Amino acid sequence: AQSVSQHNHHVILSEAASLELGCNYSYGGTVNLFWYVQYPGQHLQLLLKYFSGDPLVKGIKGFEAEFIKSKFSFNLRKPSVQWSDTAEYFCAVNAGNNQGGKLIFGQGTELSVKP
Amino acid sequence: DAGITQSPRHKVTETGTPVTLRCHQTENHRYMYWYRQDPGHGLRLIHYSYGVKDTDKGEVSDGYSVSRSKTEDFLLTLESATSSQTSVYFCAIRTGLQSTDTQYFGPGTRLTVL
């Protein structure tokens, strides 16, 4: 069965620090990869996605992610975080239209940025 | 927000009562989904729909049923609510027919079962 693992459950950073959140998935075939963000009390919003092409994907708000197929990883990065980046971040994967293209989510990483 | 609304936004109910949550979209997307969000589990798929009257189960479908009689509405019903169904429920739509198309999420419904 497909699964997604986010190893960092809670990350605390100071403003201007660099961020890297880990995401690993288990599936041997072609996958589509997504990062979503959930600000406190709000719904999930798409940060970026990868399905083919350049493995370095740029998203909104200065975020980027790199797909490394050999490592089954899709880590999220931001060179300099802001207090407003405080949120929960979810990595998700789907493998084609199996079960309607359902997304398999990781457990989430809570990011707290200190001003 | 892709024109998705959910109602109610908050509900408290008692064990054993039926509950129906509504998801409404304004853009006629074919695919719609119901997920539940629980701490430590991320989001998990309950049911999904790929068209009017076309639905299928997700990974945590026990105790839930769905209906889609119109393109714009996708209803989730808890036949007899239990405390384990206390959760935040998110509806989502997919903007196209391809698995690479983005899923957009509604604002969520917080359900508490006492």
Short mmCIF file of C-alpha atoms in Angstrom, two decimals:
data_model
loop_
_atom_site.label_atom_id
_atom_site.label_comp_id
_atom_site.label_asym_id
_atom_site.label_seq_id
_atom_site.Cartn_x
_atom_site.Cartn_y
_atom_site.Cartn_z
CA ALA A 1 0.00 0.00 0.00
CA GLN A 2 1.10 3.53 -0.67
CA SER A 3 2.21 5.57 2.29
CA VAL A 4 3.74 8.95 2.96
CA SER A 5 6.01 9.73 5.86
CA GLN A 6 6.89 13.12 7.24
CA HIS A 7 9.63 12.67 9.77
CA ASN A 8 9.44 16.05 11.44
CA HIS A 9 6.31 16.41 13.54
CA HIS A 10 7.03 19.85 14.96
CA VAL A 11 9.69 22.26 13.79
CA ILE A 12 10.49 25.50 15.56
CA LEU A 13 12.55 28.15 13.77
CA SER A 14 13.42 31.78 14.17
CA GLU A 15 12.56 34.26 11.45
CA ALA A 16 15.06 34.28 8.55
CA ALA A 17 16.17 30.72 9.25
CA SER A 18 16.17 28.24 6.40
CA LEU A 19 13.57 25.51 6.28
CA GLU A 20 13.62 21.97 5.00
CA LEU A 21 10.77 19.57 5.69
CA GLY A 22 11.22 15.94 4.82
CA CYS A 23 8.76 13.80 2.90
CA ASN A 24 9.24 10.21 1.80
CA TYR A 25 6.74 8.03 0.01
CA SER A 26 6.49 4.36 -0.70
CA TYR A 27 5.38 3.45 -4.20
CA GLY A 28 7.41 1.99 -7.01
CA GLY A 29 5.54 3.43 -9.95
CA THR A 30 4.85 6.87 -11.33
CA VAL A 31 3.53 9.29 -8.73
CA ASN A 32 2.28 12.82 -8.52
CA LEU A 33 3.48 14.76 -5.50
CA PHE A 34 1.95 17.69 -3.66
CA TRP A 35 2.66 19.97 -0.74
CA TYR A 36 -0.25 21.65 1.01
CA VAL A 37 -0.25 24.21 3.81
CA GLN A 38 -2.91 24.72 6.45
CA TYR A 39 -2.79 28.01 8.33
CA PRO A 40 -4.40 28.00 11.78
CA GLY A 41 -8.16 27.60 11.50
CA GLN A 42 -8.12 27.48 7.72
CA HIS A 43 -8.47 24.90 4.96
CA LEU A 44 -5.65 23.32 3.02
CA GLN A 45 -4.04 25.34 0.26
CA LEU A 46 -1.76 24.02 -2.46
CA LEU A 47 1.85 25.19 -2.22
CA LEU A 48 3.25 23.29 -5.17
CA LYS A 49 3.05 20.04 -7.08
CA TYR A 50 5.23 17.81 -9.21
CA PHE A 51 4.20 15.30 -11.85
CA SER A 52 6.93 15.40 -14.52
CA GLY A 53 9.81 17.43 -15.89
CA ASP A 54 12.26 19.47 -13.84
CA PRO A 55 12.50 17.79 -10.44
CA LEU A 56 12.99 21.16 -8.74
CA VAL A 57 9.55 22.71 -8.42
CA LYS A 58 8.84 26.26 -7.36
CA GLY A 59 5.62 27.14 -5.62
CA ILE A 60 3.92 30.07 -4.02
CA LYS A 61 5.31 32.24 -1.21
CA GLY A 62 8.93 31.38 -1.98
CA PHE A 63 8.63 27.63 -1.36
CA GLU A 64 10.28 25.01 -3.51
CA ALA A 65 10.57 21.25 -3.44
CA GLU A 66 12.92 18.74 -5.00
CA PHE A 67 11.84 15.34 -6.24
CA ILE A 68 14.58 12.73 -5.85
CA LYS A 69 13.28 9.55 -7.40
CA SER A 70 16.11 7.33 -6.14
CA LYS A 71 15.35 8.37 -2.58
CA PHE A 72 11.56 8.40 -2.91
CA SER A 73 11.69 11.88 -1.46
CA PHE A 74 10.01 15.22 -2.08
CA ASN A 75 11.41 17.63 0.49
CA LEU A 76 10.04 21.14 0.92
CA ARG A 77 12.43 24.08 1.30
CA LYS A 78 12.37 27.78 1.89
CA PRO A 79 15.58 29.82 2.24
CA SER A 80 14.22 32.32 4.78
CA VAL A 81 11.04 31.77 6.79
CA GLN A 82 8.73 34.44 8.11
CA TRP A 83 6.44 34.51 11.12
CA SER A 84 3.51 34.23 8.69
CA ASP A 85 4.75 30.80 7.59
CA THR A 86 3.59 29.38 10.91
CA ALA A 87 1.24 26.60 9.81
CA GLU A 88 0.93 22.88 9.34
CA TYR A 89 2.44 21.42 6.18
CA PHE A 90 1.27 18.25 4.49
CA CYS A 91 2.95 16.19 1.85
CA ALA A 92 0.65 14.10 -0.34
CA VAL A 93 0.96 11.66 -3.22
CA ASN A 94 -1.31 9.99 -5.70
CA ALA A 95 -0.57 7.25 -8.18
CA GLY A 96 -2.74 7.90 -11.16
CA ASN A 97 -6.49 7.63 -11.05
CA ASN A 98 -6.58 4.67 -8.68
CA GLN A 99 -9.50 5.33 -6.34
CA GLY A 100 -10.34 8.48 -8.16
CA GLY A 101 -6.86 9.90 -7.83
CA LYS A 102 -7.16 10.02 -4.07
CA LEU A 103 -4.40 11.78 -2.21
CA ILE A 104 -2.43 9.88 0.40
CA PHE A 105 -1.29 12.36 3.03
CA GLY A 106 1.58 12.34 5.45
CA GLN A 107 0.96 13.00 9.11
CA GLY A 108 1.79 16.66 8.76
CA THR A 109 4.56 18.86 10.14
CA GLU A 110 3.70 21.75 12.38
CA LEU A 111 5.98 24.72 11.79
CA SER A 112 6.27 27.43 14.41
CA VAL A 113 8.27 30.52 13.46
CA LYS A 114 9.37 32.78 16.29
CA PRO A 115 9.46 36.51 15.52
CA ASP B 1 -11.26 28.72 -2.73
CA ALA B 2 -12.57 27.12 -5.96
CA GLY B 3 -16.15 27.90 -5.00
CA ILE B 4 -16.51 25.20 -2.35
CA THR B 5 -18.75 25.62 0.65
CA GLN B 6 -19.49 23.19 3.44
CA SER B 7 -22.39 23.15 5.85
CA PRO B 8 -22.66 23.13 8.72
CA ARG B 9 -19.25 24.48 9.72
CA HIS B 10 -19.59 23.21 13.28
CA LYS B 11 -21.84 20.55 14.74
CA VAL B 12 -22.18 18.85 18.08
CA THR B 13 -24.29 15.72 18.18
CA GLU B 14 -24.92 12.72 20.35
CA THR B 15 -23.86 9.13 19.83
CA GLY B 16 -26.34 7.17 17.75
CA THR B 17 -27.86 10.08 15.88
CA PRO B 18 -27.65 10.42 12.10
CA VAL B 19 -25.70 13.36 10.72
CA THR B 20 -25.47 14.72 7.19
CA LEU B 21 -22.76 17.07 6.00
CA ARG B 22 -23.12 18.97 2.76
CA CYS B 23 -20.51 20.02 0.24
CA HIS B 24 -21.50 22.45 -2.47
CA GLN B 25 -19.44 23.55 -5.46
CA THR B 26 -20.24 26.20 -8.03
CA GLU B 27 -17.96 25.16 -10.91
CA ASN B 28 -19.38 21.80 -12.09
CA HIS B 29 -16.27 19.75 -11.39
CA ARG B 30 -16.78 16.05 -11.90
CA TYR B 31 -14.62 14.70 -9.08
CA MET B 32 -15.50 15.38 -5.47
CA TYR B 33 -14.04 13.89 -2.30
CA TRP B 34 -14.70 13.62 1.42
CA TYR B 35 -11.68 13.40 3.75
CA ARG B 36 -11.40 13.40 7.49
CA GLN B 37 -8.53 15.03 9.35
CA ASP B 38 -7.29 13.64 12.65
CA PRO B 39 -4.14 14.53 14.60
CA GLY B 40 -1.24 12.31 13.63
CA HIS B 41 -3.04 10.92 10.57
CA GLY B 42 -3.11 13.81 8.13
CA LEU B 43 -6.18 13.52 5.91
CA ARG B 44 -7.75 10.22 4.94
CA LEU B 45 -10.22 9.59 2.15
CA ILE B 46 -13.72 8.50 3.18
CA HIS B 47 -15.57 8.43 -0.15
CA TYR B 48 -15.29 10.04 -3.52
CA SER B 49 -17.51 10.71 -6.51
CA TYR B 50 -16.68 10.78 -10.20
CA GLY B 51 -20.04 11.99 -11.40
CA VAL B 52 -23.73 12.21 -10.56
CA LYS B 53 -24.74 8.99 -8.80
CA ASP B 54 -21.21 7.60 -9.27
CA THR B 55 -19.46 7.11 -5.96
CA ASP B 56 -16.92 4.77 -4.45
CA LYS B 57 -15.30 4.00 -1.12
CA GLY B 58 -12.07 5.34 0.23
CA GLU B 59 -9.83 3.91 2.92
CA VAL B 60 -11.97 4.81 5.97
CA SER B 61 -15.51 4.38 4.67
CA ASP B 62 -17.00 2.23 7.44
CA GLY B 63 -19.93 4.01 9.11
CA TYR B 64 -20.29 6.56 6.30
CA SER B 65 -22.41 6.79 3.20
CA VAL B 66 -22.54 9.40 0.44
CA SER B 67 -24.89 10.60 -2.22
CA ARG B 68 -24.57 12.80 -5.26
CA SER B 69 -27.83 13.53 -7.00
CA LYS B 70 -26.63 16.79 -8.55
CA THR B 71 -23.22 17.79 -9.88
CA GLU B 72 -22.88 20.58 -7.38
CA ASP B 73 -23.74 18.73 -4.17
CA PHE B 74 -21.97 15.84 -2.44
CA LEU B 75 -23.51 14.70 0.83
CA LEU B 76 -21.77 12.71 3.55
CA THR B 77 -23.97 10.85 6.03
CA LEU B 78 -23.01 9.27 9.29
CA GLU B 79 -25.74 6.69 9.73
CA SER B 80 -25.32 6.43 13.51
CA ALA B 81 -22.64 8.74 14.83
CA THR B 82 -19.99 7.39 17.17
CA SER B 83 -17.36 9.18 19.23
CA SER B 84 -14.65 7.86 16.89
CA GLN B 85 -16.19 9.98 14.15
CA THR B 86 -15.37 13.17 16.00
CA SER B 87 -13.14 14.86 13.46
CA VAL B 88 -12.77 17.68 10.99
CA TYR B 89 -14.30 16.81 7.65
CA PHE B 90 -13.02 18.36 4.44
CA CYS B 91 -14.63 18.24 1.07
CA ALA B 92 -12.46 18.61 -2.01
CA ILE B 93 -12.93 18.97 -5.73
CA ARG B 94 -10.53 18.15 -8.50
CA THR B 95 -10.28 20.65 -11.29
CA GLY B 96 -9.97 18.13 -14.11
CA LEU B 97 -10.08 14.48 -15.11
CA GLN B 98 -6.34 13.83 -14.74
CA SER B 99 -4.66 12.64 -11.57
CA THR B 100 -2.20 15.51 -12.00
CA ASP B 101 -4.98 18.06 -11.64
CA THR B 102 -5.13 19.85 -8.33
CA GLN B 103 -7.53 19.04 -5.54
CA TYR B 104 -8.92 22.11 -3.80
CA PHE B 105 -10.37 21.89 -0.34
CA GLY B 106 -13.37 23.43 1.32
CA PRO B 107 -13.31 25.23 4.68
CA GLY B 108 -14.09 22.10 6.70
CA THR B 109 -16.77 20.98 9.14
CA ARG B 110 -15.82 20.36 12.75
CA LEU B 111 -17.97 17.53 14.09
CA THR B 112 -18.08 16.55 17.75
CA VAL B 113 -19.91 13.39 18.77
CA LEU B 114 -20.63 13.22 22.49
#
